[in-house]
Amino acid sequence: MLRVRDDLPPFLKNYLPDGHRNGRPFVTLTYAQSIDAKIAKQRGVRTTISHIETKEMTHYLRYFHDGILIGSGTVLADDPGLNCKWIGPNNDPDESMEEKSPRPIILDPKLKWKYSGSKMEELCNQGMGKPPIVITTKTPKVKEANVEYMIMEPDANDRISWKSILDTLRRNYDMKSVMIEGGSHVINQLLMCSDLIDSLIVTIGSIYLGSEGVTVSPPDEVKLKDISWWKGTSDVVMCSRLQN
Amino acid sequence: MLRVRDDLPPFLKNYLPDGHRNGRPFVTLTYAQSIDAKIAKQRGVRTTISHIETKEMTHYLRYFHDGILIGSGTVLADDPGLNCKWIGPNNDPDESMEEKSPRPIILDPKLKWKYSGSKMEELCNQGMGKPPIVITTKTPKVKEANVEYMIMEPDANDRISWKSILDTLRRNYDMKSVMIEGGSHVINQLLMCSDLIDSLIVTIGSIYLGSEGVTVSPPDEVKLKDISWWKGTSDVVMCSRLQN
């Protein structure tokens, strides 16, 4: 069970979900990067960037979201648990980790990921997390047990539109809030979607990962507003919103 | 004349030059970048990244350095003044801007830059800045008035070693401290030279400049130590040192 630094909840308060948005969930985009804007030292290599304080913050944030979405590349590289280990607002022993955790949503158009044998499955079997929704463009030949498949029509460029993903998560799964944690392709696309992102929360760790790392940088300039910064022991966190 | 925010001098205090280092000057590496580690939107385009507060900080820092070094690419793109407009520690009207300013040092191996007609010349002629030293690998055919040429032997890779540059600045020009402000090639090289950099001061402005921008990211991982962060209105500043 994780706690969170006392000064983080007041800092994050104005950026937490406060209900859905015109039929789509409230969307928080969040990630941790190095000074040189890398989220990993190499593609597929899990890299420690930030202090335990900001890892705790991530678990705190997860508590306030119905869903947690990441791309298949990151799931394949990191095998993340995606559950919420925060102790909860009342430190209530009756509130299970499963209840506190957001539902994992894996964007996996080509069905590369297997739930079976994953950390997520392990946590779910132990009552410490929820079973995932897999977003894909084709009906799987073999459906995995406990996996919900959300089949989406790709557009002319063989992509699924973010708006349709979010609308469907709201409509079919009643999701009022989704936290999006990566990887770089997902983040770079969504930084260009100011109409879909409600909060942006970026941790910057005081390290350079080097030019071979995995970069977060959107295709074009992105201006921010409602900016606030938090200083930790070795990291900073920026909360903001995207300008239209 | 510029002032500086009251909380910046105490924040910067431990990172200011405190005398030369074994025959070379104390070296401060400093620059301003976007969240996505870009120092400009495009090569050759001067880009506003940071708040006026951190621009003031740069002028404050210049006051404490004997020299200010930048690469020819940046000088050609930005035509910077490189002088010190900070009001000074005692707000002394007798201390001229020329006295307060560090001496510009332009790393220009192929002599692409002309002093004549530059902002630097204008400031120098008005008694608001010092005349430059140009570091080059060949004796110029025509020497410009008021320019000091520091001719250095390139190595086998046609590069001038940073150590020899710094040693020569100390030996020939009695420089006890040099501030290095860019551009990206210079910064990326020097981030790998933990034995030559005494302070690293990075401003991060709350904007994304996009993937076409000019990136600061060293060739390999760089670990930092003695990290402190300052929060401004919209920027943060990190002071640190490089781990060996």
Short mmCIF file of C-alpha atoms in Angstrom, two decimals:
data_model
loop_
_atom_site.label_atom_id
_atom_site.label_comp_id
_atom_site.label_asym_id
_atom_site.label_seq_id
_atom_site.Cartn_x
_atom_site.Cartn_y
_atom_site.Cartn_z
CA MET A 1 0.00 0.00 0.00
CA LEU A 2 1.28 3.41 -0.92
CA ARG A 3 0.76 6.76 0.72
CA VAL A 4 1.18 10.11 -1.00
CA ARG A 5 3.09 13.24 0.02
CA ASP A 6 0.84 15.64 1.92
CA ASP A 7 1.34 18.51 -0.50
CA LEU A 8 0.33 16.51 -3.59
CA PRO A 9 -3.46 16.21 -3.11
CA PRO A 10 -3.95 20.02 -2.81
CA PHE A 11 -1.66 20.53 -5.82
CA LEU A 12 -3.60 18.01 -7.95
CA LYS A 13 -7.09 18.92 -6.74
CA ASN A 14 -8.08 21.25 -9.60
CA TYR A 15 -6.91 18.77 -12.22
CA LEU A 16 -8.83 15.70 -11.02
CA PRO A 17 -11.86 14.42 -12.95
CA ASP A 18 -15.09 16.24 -12.17
CA GLY A 19 -17.58 14.35 -14.31
CA HIS A 20 -17.86 13.40 -17.97
CA ARG A 21 -17.65 15.86 -20.85
CA ASN A 22 -20.47 15.96 -23.43
CA GLY A 23 -20.74 12.24 -23.75
CA ARG A 24 -17.06 11.37 -23.46
CA PRO A 25 -15.10 10.68 -20.27
CA PHE A 26 -12.94 13.28 -18.55
CA VAL A 27 -9.44 12.53 -19.88
CA THR A 28 -6.19 12.93 -17.94
CA LEU A 29 -3.01 12.53 -19.97
CA THR A 30 -0.06 11.75 -17.73
CA TYR A 31 3.50 10.49 -18.05
CA ALA A 32 7.00 10.79 -16.59
CA GLN A 33 9.94 11.98 -18.68
CA SER A 34 13.59 12.88 -18.33
CA ILE A 35 14.90 16.44 -18.81
CA ASP A 36 15.54 15.53 -22.44
CA ALA A 37 11.90 14.43 -22.92
CA LYS A 38 12.52 10.68 -23.00
CA ILE A 39 10.12 8.25 -21.36
CA ALA A 40 12.52 5.31 -21.72
CA LYS A 41 16.19 4.80 -22.49
CA GLN A 42 15.31 2.57 -25.42
CA ARG A 43 12.09 1.31 -26.93
CA GLY A 44 10.91 -1.67 -24.91
CA VAL A 45 13.14 -0.98 -21.92
CA ARG A 46 11.44 -0.01 -18.67
CA THR A 47 13.40 2.89 -17.21
CA THR A 48 13.30 4.49 -13.78
CA ILE A 49 12.96 8.22 -14.25
CA SER A 50 11.22 9.57 -11.22
CA HIS A 51 11.38 9.48 -7.45
CA ILE A 52 9.10 7.16 -5.43
CA GLU A 53 7.03 10.27 -4.54
CA THR A 54 5.81 10.67 -8.10
CA LYS A 55 5.22 6.92 -8.48
CA GLU A 56 2.96 7.26 -5.45
CA MET A 57 1.28 10.21 -7.15
CA THR A 58 0.44 8.00 -10.13
CA HIS A 59 -1.31 5.50 -7.87
CA TYR A 60 -3.15 8.36 -6.17
CA LEU A 61 -4.33 9.66 -9.56
CA ARG A 62 -5.49 6.21 -10.64
CA TYR A 63 -7.93 6.13 -7.72
CA PHE A 64 -9.95 8.96 -9.29
CA HIS A 65 -10.33 7.37 -12.72
CA ASP A 66 -12.72 4.70 -14.02
CA GLY A 67 -10.32 3.56 -16.71
CA ILE A 68 -6.58 3.59 -17.40
CA LEU A 69 -5.57 3.40 -21.05
CA ILE A 70 -2.18 2.51 -22.53
CA GLY A 71 -0.87 1.40 -25.89
CA SER A 72 0.07 -2.20 -26.63
CA GLY A 73 3.76 -1.30 -27.12
CA THR A 74 4.02 -0.16 -23.52
CA VAL A 75 2.08 -3.15 -22.18
CA LEU A 76 4.34 -5.51 -24.11
CA ALA A 77 7.48 -3.71 -22.90
CA ASP A 78 6.55 -3.12 -19.28
CA ASP A 79 3.96 -5.77 -18.33
CA PRO A 80 2.41 -3.21 -15.97
CA GLY A 81 -0.10 -3.94 -13.23
CA LEU A 82 -2.08 -0.72 -13.80
CA ASN A 83 -3.88 -1.08 -10.49
CA CYS A 84 -4.17 1.43 -7.66
CA LYS A 85 -2.00 0.79 -4.63
CA TRP A 86 -2.85 4.07 -2.92
CA ILE A 87 -4.12 3.56 0.60
CA GLY A 88 -7.35 5.42 -0.21
CA PRO A 89 -8.94 8.55 1.22
CA ASN A 90 -10.07 6.96 4.48
CA ASN A 91 -7.49 4.21 4.78
CA ASP A 92 -10.51 1.89 4.79
CA PRO A 93 -9.46 -1.78 5.05
CA ASP A 94 -12.81 -2.84 3.55
CA GLU A 95 -12.12 -1.01 0.30
CA SER A 96 -10.33 -3.63 -1.78
CA MET A 97 -7.53 -2.83 -4.19
CA GLU A 98 -9.80 -4.13 -6.95
CA GLU A 99 -12.46 -1.54 -6.10
CA LYS A 100 -9.92 1.27 -5.94
CA SER A 101 -8.28 0.36 -9.24
CA PRO A 102 -9.31 1.77 -12.60
CA ARG A 103 -10.17 -0.70 -15.33
CA PRO A 104 -7.21 -1.32 -17.66
CA ILE A 105 -7.86 -0.41 -21.31
CA ILE A 106 -5.29 -1.69 -23.78
CA LEU A 107 -5.15 -0.07 -27.21
CA ASP A 108 -4.07 -3.08 -29.25
CA PRO A 109 -5.38 -2.75 -32.84
CA LYS A 110 -3.48 -5.82 -34.05
CA LEU A 111 -4.04 -7.96 -30.94
CA LYS A 112 -0.37 -8.42 -30.12
CA TRP A 113 -0.80 -8.59 -26.38
CA LYS A 114 -1.89 -11.61 -24.34
CA TYR A 115 -3.67 -11.16 -21.04
CA SER A 116 -2.88 -14.72 -20.08
CA GLY A 117 0.34 -14.82 -18.07
CA SER A 118 0.43 -11.04 -17.57
CA LYS A 119 0.92 -9.13 -14.34
CA MET A 120 -2.59 -7.74 -14.88
CA GLU A 121 -4.05 -11.24 -14.86
CA GLU A 122 -2.11 -12.11 -11.73
CA LEU A 123 -3.42 -9.02 -9.91
CA CYS A 124 -6.95 -9.62 -11.12
CA ASN A 125 -6.88 -13.24 -9.94
CA GLN A 126 -5.72 -12.04 -6.52
CA GLY A 127 -8.55 -9.49 -6.28
CA MET A 128 -6.05 -6.64 -6.59
CA GLY A 129 -7.12 -5.24 -9.95
CA LYS A 130 -9.85 -5.26 -12.58
CA PRO A 131 -9.91 -7.28 -15.83
CA PRO A 132 -9.00 -5.36 -19.00
CA ILE A 133 -10.82 -4.02 -22.02
CA VAL A 134 -8.83 -4.55 -25.22
CA ILE A 135 -9.50 -2.07 -28.04
CA THR A 136 -8.92 -3.70 -31.39
CA THR A 137 -9.93 -3.48 -35.04
CA LYS A 138 -10.69 -7.15 -35.59
CA THR A 139 -12.68 -9.84 -33.83
CA PRO A 140 -10.18 -12.16 -32.16
CA LYS A 141 -10.14 -15.76 -33.38
CA VAL A 142 -9.74 -16.97 -29.82
CA LYS A 143 -11.17 -14.81 -27.07
CA GLU A 144 -9.26 -14.83 -23.81
CA ALA A 145 -11.23 -15.43 -20.64
CA ASN A 146 -12.00 -12.30 -18.60
CA VAL A 147 -10.99 -9.97 -21.44
CA GLU A 148 -13.60 -7.61 -22.83
CA TYR A 149 -13.00 -6.82 -26.52
CA MET A 150 -14.06 -3.42 -27.81
CA ILE A 151 -13.97 -3.72 -31.59
CA MET A 152 -13.59 -0.42 -33.44
CA GLU A 153 -13.74 0.38 -37.14
CA PRO A 154 -10.43 1.86 -38.40
CA ASP A 155 -10.55 4.96 -40.59
CA ALA A 156 -9.11 5.31 -44.12
CA ASN A 157 -5.59 5.59 -42.63
CA ASP A 158 -6.10 2.36 -40.69
CA ARG A 159 -6.35 4.31 -37.45
CA ILE A 160 -9.03 4.39 -34.81
CA SER A 161 -10.13 7.92 -33.97
CA TRP A 162 -9.55 8.96 -30.38
CA LYS A 163 -12.94 10.61 -30.26
CA SER A 164 -14.73 7.39 -31.17
CA ILE A 165 -12.68 5.42 -28.62
CA LEU A 166 -13.57 7.83 -25.84
CA ASP A 167 -17.23 8.10 -26.84
CA THR A 168 -17.51 4.30 -26.90
CA LEU A 169 -15.86 3.94 -23.50
CA ARG A 170 -18.44 6.32 -22.11
CA ARG A 171 -21.41 4.77 -23.91
CA ASN A 172 -20.65 1.07 -23.55
CA TYR A 173 -18.75 0.98 -20.26
CA ASP A 174 -20.14 4.05 -18.50
CA MET A 175 -16.66 5.49 -18.04
CA LYS A 176 -16.75 9.00 -16.65
CA SER A 177 -12.98 9.39 -16.46
CA VAL A 178 -9.99 7.85 -18.20
CA MET A 179 -6.33 8.28 -17.37
CA ILE A 180 -3.97 7.80 -20.30
CA GLU A 181 -0.41 6.83 -19.36
CA GLY A 182 1.39 6.17 -22.65
CA GLY A 183 3.38 5.16 -24.57
CA SER A 184 5.00 7.77 -26.74
CA HIS A 185 2.82 7.27 -29.85
CA VAL A 186 -0.35 7.61 -27.80
CA ILE A 187 0.94 10.70 -25.95
CA ASN A 188 2.25 12.43 -29.09
CA GLN A 189 -1.09 11.94 -30.84
CA LEU A 190 -3.17 13.09 -27.90
CA LEU A 191 -1.10 16.21 -27.23
CA MET A 192 -2.51 17.43 -30.56
CA CYS A 193 -6.13 16.80 -29.41
CA SER A 194 -6.89 19.78 -27.20
CA ASP A 195 -10.62 19.02 -27.53
CA LEU A 196 -10.18 15.60 -25.91
CA ILE A 197 -7.71 16.21 -23.08
CA ASP A 198 -8.94 17.79 -19.86
CA SER A 199 -5.81 17.58 -17.70
CA LEU A 200 -2.15 17.11 -18.53
CA ILE A 201 0.11 15.95 -15.71
CA VAL A 202 3.80 15.56 -16.54
CA THR A 203 6.54 14.45 -14.17
CA ILE A 204 10.08 15.52 -15.08
CA GLY A 205 12.87 13.57 -13.45
CA SER A 206 16.32 15.12 -13.11
CA ILE A 207 18.22 12.86 -15.47
CA TYR A 208 19.09 12.85 -19.18
CA LEU A 209 18.31 9.52 -20.86
CA GLY A 210 20.14 10.39 -24.08
CA SER A 211 19.30 10.77 -27.74
CA GLU A 212 18.59 7.06 -28.32
CA GLY A 213 15.68 7.23 -25.88
CA VAL A 214 11.95 7.19 -26.62
CA THR A 215 10.83 10.79 -27.12
CA VAL A 216 7.66 12.60 -26.23
CA SER A 217 7.29 15.53 -28.61
CA PRO A 218 4.10 16.25 -30.52
CA PRO A 219 4.22 16.86 -34.30
CA ASP A 220 3.63 20.59 -33.81
CA GLU A 221 3.74 23.31 -31.15
CA VAL A 222 1.31 22.87 -28.23
CA LYS A 223 0.48 25.77 -25.95
CA LEU A 224 -0.63 25.17 -22.39
CA LYS A 225 -2.74 27.07 -19.87
CA ASP A 226 -3.66 26.86 -16.16
CA ILE A 227 -0.10 25.80 -15.42
CA SER A 228 1.08 24.84 -11.96
CA TRP A 229 4.28 23.20 -10.87
CA TRP A 230 5.10 21.05 -7.87
CA LYS A 231 8.65 20.51 -6.60
CA GLY A 232 9.57 17.15 -5.15
CA THR A 233 12.84 15.85 -3.80
CA SER A 234 14.38 15.40 -7.22
CA ASP A 235 11.47 15.74 -9.68
CA VAL A 236 8.99 18.39 -10.67
CA VAL A 237 5.41 17.83 -11.77
CA MET A 238 3.53 20.14 -14.12
CA CYS A 239 -0.26 20.21 -14.12
CA SER A 240 -1.89 22.08 -16.97
CA ARG A 241 -4.54 22.09 -19.66
CA LEU A 242 -4.11 22.34 -23.43
CA GLN A 243 -4.94 25.62 -25.15
CA ASN A 244 -7.44 25.27 -27.97
CA MET B 1 18.12 47.60 -16.77
CA LEU B 2 16.72 44.38 -15.39
CA ARG B 3 16.02 43.33 -11.84
CA VAL B 4 15.72 39.74 -10.66
CA ARG B 5 13.07 37.98 -8.56
CA ASP B 6 14.00 38.05 -4.88
CA ASP B 7 13.97 34.28 -4.50
CA LEU B 8 16.40 33.64 -7.38
CA PRO B 9 19.72 34.82 -5.86
CA PRO B 10 19.41 32.49 -2.82
CA PHE B 11 18.38 29.62 -5.12
CA LEU B 12 21.36 30.19 -7.44
CA LYS B 13 23.94 30.99 -4.76
CA ASN B 14 25.53 27.52 -4.45
CA TYR B 15 25.87 27.19 -8.21
CA LEU B 16 27.68 30.46 -8.95
CA PRO B 17 31.38 30.48 -9.87
CA ASP B 18 33.71 30.32 -6.88
CA GLY B 19 37.11 30.52 -8.56
CA HIS B 20 38.90 28.63 -11.32
CA ARG B 21 39.40 24.86 -11.39
CA ASN B 22 42.92 23.45 -11.79
CA GLY B 23 43.90 25.83 -14.51
CA ARG B 24 40.59 26.01 -16.34
CA PRO B 25 37.72 28.41 -15.66
CA PHE B 26 34.66 27.48 -13.61
CA VAL B 27 32.10 26.47 -16.26
CA THR B 28 28.34 27.03 -16.04
CA LEU B 29 26.27 25.34 -18.73
CA THR B 30 22.87 26.98 -19.06
CA TYR B 31 19.95 27.02 -21.48
CA ALA B 32 16.16 27.26 -21.71
CA GLN B 33 14.09 24.48 -23.23
CA SER B 34 10.47 23.50 -23.76
CA ILE B 35 8.86 20.49 -22.02
CA ASP B 36 9.81 18.44 -25.07
CA ALA B 37 13.48 19.47 -24.78
CA LYS B 38 13.56 21.90 -27.71
CA ILE B 39 15.55 25.12 -27.54
CA ALA B 40 13.99 26.49 -30.74
CA LYS B 41 11.02 25.69 -32.93
CA GLN B 42 13.31 25.30 -35.94
CA ARG B 43 17.02 25.63 -36.52
CA GLY B 44 17.84 29.30 -36.97
CA VAL B 45 14.56 30.57 -35.53
CA ARG B 46 14.73 32.48 -32.26
CA THR B 47 11.90 31.19 -30.07
CA THR B 48 10.43 32.54 -26.85
CA ILE B 49 10.28 29.70 -24.37
CA SER B 50 10.50 31.20 -20.95
CA HIS B 51 8.96 33.92 -18.82
CA ILE B 52 10.66 37.31 -18.39
CA GLU B 53 11.69 36.15 -14.88
CA THR B 54 14.07 33.56 -16.27
CA LYS B 55 15.39 35.95 -18.92
CA GLU B 56 16.25 38.25 -16.01
CA MET B 57 17.93 35.29 -14.31
CA THR B 58 20.18 34.84 -17.34
CA HIS B 59 21.35 38.45 -17.09
CA TYR B 60 21.90 37.99 -13.36
CA LEU B 61 24.04 34.91 -14.03
CA ARG B 62 26.08 36.70 -16.68
CA TYR B 63 27.21 39.23 -14.07
CA PHE B 64 29.17 36.51 -12.25
CA HIS B 65 31.09 35.23 -15.28
CA ASP B 66 34.19 36.55 -17.04
CA GLY B 67 33.20 35.04 -20.36
CA ILE B 68 30.06 33.90 -22.16
CA LEU B 69 30.53 31.28 -24.87
CA ILE B 70 28.15 30.29 -27.65
CA GLY B 71 28.42 28.46 -30.94
CA SER B 72 28.45 30.26 -34.28
CA GLY B 73 25.12 28.69 -35.33
CA THR B 74 23.34 30.41 -32.47
CA VAL B 75 25.10 33.73 -33.05
CA LEU B 76 24.16 33.62 -36.72
CA ALA B 77 20.54 32.71 -35.91
CA ASP B 78 19.92 35.02 -32.98
CA ASP B 79 22.37 37.94 -33.31
CA PRO B 80 22.47 38.10 -29.50
CA GLY B 81 23.85 40.98 -27.43
CA LEU B 82 25.31 38.67 -24.74
CA ASN B 83 25.77 41.55 -22.33
CA CYS B 84 24.56 41.87 -18.75
CA LYS B 85 21.54 44.10 -18.21
CA TRP B 86 21.12 43.20 -14.56
CA ILE B 87 21.04 46.25 -12.34
CA GLY B 88 23.97 44.94 -10.28
CA PRO B 89 24.37 44.06 -6.61
CA ASN B 90 24.43 47.64 -5.36
CA ASN B 91 22.44 49.32 -8.10
CA ASP B 92 25.58 51.43 -8.58
CA PRO B 93 25.14 53.96 -11.41
CA ASP B 94 28.94 54.17 -11.78
CA GLU B 95 29.21 50.50 -12.71
CA SER B 96 28.81 50.53 -16.48
CA MET B 97 27.03 47.82 -18.42
CA GLU B 98 30.35 47.13 -20.13
CA GLU B 99 32.02 46.40 -16.79
CA LYS B 100 29.17 44.16 -15.67
CA SER B 101 29.08 42.19 -18.91
CA PRO B 102 31.04 39.00 -19.54
CA ARG B 103 33.27 38.91 -22.60
CA PRO B 104 31.54 37.20 -25.54
CA ILE B 105 33.36 34.11 -26.84
CA ILE B 106 32.17 32.80 -30.20
CA LEU B 107 33.07 29.25 -31.16
CA ASP B 108 33.35 29.70 -34.91
CA PRO B 109 35.84 27.15 -36.33
CA LYS B 110 35.08 28.10 -39.94
CA LEU B 111 34.78 31.86 -39.38
CA LYS B 112 31.20 32.14 -40.60
CA TRP B 113 30.20 34.98 -38.31
CA LYS B 114 30.94 38.69 -38.82
CA TYR B 115 31.25 41.01 -35.86
CA SER B 116 30.76 44.00 -38.08
CA GLY B 117 27.09 44.96 -38.17
CA SER B 118 26.19 42.70 -35.24
CA LYS B 119 24.21 43.57 -32.13
CA MET B 120 27.38 42.81 -30.16
CA GLU B 121 29.28 45.49 -32.07
CA GLU B 122 26.48 47.97 -31.52
CA LEU B 123 26.47 47.34 -27.77
CA CYS B 124 30.24 47.48 -27.59
CA ASN B 125 30.35 50.80 -29.45
CA GLN B 126 27.80 52.19 -27.00
CA GLY B 127 29.85 51.09 -23.99
CA MET B 128 27.22 48.49 -23.12
CA GLY B 129 29.22 45.35 -23.74
CA LYS B 130 32.70 43.94 -24.28
CA PRO B 131 34.32 43.05 -27.62
CA PRO B 132 34.36 39.34 -28.53
CA ILE B 133 36.93 36.58 -28.70
CA VAL B 134 36.42 34.36 -31.74
CA ILE B 135 37.67 30.77 -31.42
CA THR B 136 38.68 29.43 -34.80
CA THR B 137 40.94 26.87 -36.45
CA LYS B 138 42.45 29.14 -39.08
CA THR B 139 44.04 32.55 -39.17
CA PRO B 140 41.53 34.92 -40.76
CA LYS B 141 42.57 36.53 -44.03
CA VAL B 142 41.07 39.80 -42.91
CA LYS B 143 40.97 40.50 -39.20
CA GLU B 144 38.00 42.50 -37.98
CA ALA B 145 38.70 45.47 -35.76
CA ASN B 146 38.12 44.89 -32.04
CA VAL B 147 37.87 41.12 -32.48
CA GLU B 148 40.37 38.94 -30.66
CA TYR B 149 41.09 35.69 -32.54
CA MET B 150 41.96 32.62 -30.52
CA ILE B 151 43.36 30.14 -33.02
CA MET B 152 43.17 26.50 -31.96
CA GLU B 153 44.56 23.35 -33.55
CA PRO B 154 41.77 20.91 -34.51
CA ASP B 155 42.20 17.24 -33.59
CA ALA B 156 42.17 14.28 -35.99
CA ASN B 157 38.35 14.55 -36.23
CA ASP B 158 38.61 18.24 -37.16
CA ARG B 159 37.28 19.21 -33.75
CA ILE B 160 38.72 21.46 -31.09
CA SER B 161 38.81 19.81 -27.69
CA TRP B 162 36.76 21.54 -25.02
CA LYS B 163 39.53 21.05 -22.50
CA SER B 164 42.03 22.91 -24.65
CA ILE B 165 39.54 25.72 -25.29
CA LEU B 166 38.89 26.18 -21.59
CA ASP B 167 42.56 25.90 -20.61
CA THR B 168 43.48 28.51 -23.23
CA LEU B 169 40.75 30.90 -22.07
CA ARG B 170 42.18 30.67 -18.58
CA ARG B 171 45.83 30.95 -19.64
CA ASN B 172 45.62 33.63 -22.33
CA TYR B 173 42.66 35.70 -21.13
CA ASP B 174 42.75 35.07 -17.38
CA MET B 175 39.18 33.82 -17.40
CA LYS B 176 38.13 32.40 -14.06
CA SER B 177 34.56 31.64 -15.09
CA VAL B 178 32.75 30.97 -18.34
CA MET B 179 29.03 30.65 -18.92
CA ILE B 180 28.06 28.52 -21.92
CA GLU B 181 24.63 29.27 -23.38
CA GLY B 182 24.34 27.09 -26.49
CA GLY B 183 23.41 26.10 -29.11
CA SER B 184 22.33 22.50 -29.17
CA HIS B 185 25.57 21.01 -30.56
CA VAL B 186 27.63 22.75 -27.89
CA ILE B 187 25.24 21.72 -25.10
CA ASN B 188 24.93 18.10 -26.24
CA GLN B 189 28.72 17.75 -26.38
CA LEU B 190 29.32 19.39 -23.02
CA LEU B 191 26.66 17.37 -21.20
CA MET B 192 29.00 14.41 -21.80
CA CYS B 193 31.96 16.26 -20.19
CA SER B 194 31.33 15.90 -16.47
CA ASP B 195 34.98 16.80 -15.81
CA LEU B 196 34.54 20.23 -17.42
CA ILE B 197 31.11 21.40 -16.23
CA ASP B 198 30.75 22.80 -12.72
CA SER B 199 27.13 23.95 -12.75
CA LEU B 200 24.18 23.07 -14.96
CA ILE B 201 21.25 25.49 -14.95
CA VAL B 202 18.26 24.55 -17.11
CA THR B 203 15.05 26.53 -17.51
CA ILE B 204 12.00 24.57 -18.63
CA GLY B 205 9.17 26.60 -20.09
CA SER B 206 5.64 25.20 -20.08
CA ILE B 207 5.18 24.76 -23.81
CA TYR B 208 5.79 22.01 -26.36
CA LEU B 209 7.69 23.23 -29.43
CA GLY B 210 7.09 20.06 -31.43
CA SER B 211 9.18 17.36 -33.03
CA GLU B 212 10.65 19.62 -35.74
CA GLY B 213 12.36 21.70 -33.06
CA VAL B 214 16.04 21.82 -32.13
CA THR B 215 16.65 19.18 -29.46
CA VAL B 216 18.90 19.10 -26.45
CA SER B 217 19.64 15.46 -25.66
CA PRO B 218 23.16 14.15 -25.11
CA PRO B 219 24.37 11.04 -26.98
CA ASP B 220 24.10 8.93 -23.83
CA GLU B 221 22.55 8.92 -20.36
CA VAL B 222 23.73 11.68 -18.01
CA LYS B 223 23.13 11.44 -14.28
CA LEU B 224 22.91 14.55 -12.15
CA LYS B 225 23.56 15.37 -8.50
CA ASP B 226 23.04 18.29 -6.08
CA ILE B 227 19.69 18.95 -7.73
CA SER B 228 17.48 21.87 -6.79
CA TRP B 229 14.41 23.24 -8.49
CA TRP B 230 12.89 26.70 -8.53
CA LYS B 231 9.28 27.38 -9.48
CA GLY B 232 8.45 30.56 -11.33
CA THR B 233 5.18 31.87 -12.69
CA SER B 234 5.15 29.50 -15.62
CA ASP B 235 8.67 28.01 -15.76
CA VAL B 236 10.85 25.89 -13.55
CA VAL B 237 14.62 26.10 -13.26
CA MET B 238 16.83 23.17 -12.32
CA CYS B 239 20.28 23.75 -10.85
CA SER B 240 22.53 20.72 -10.61
CA ARG B 241 25.95 19.24 -11.22
CA LEU B 242 26.94 16.34 -13.45
CA GLN B 243 27.80 13.01 -11.86
CA ASN B 244 31.21 11.68 -12.85
#
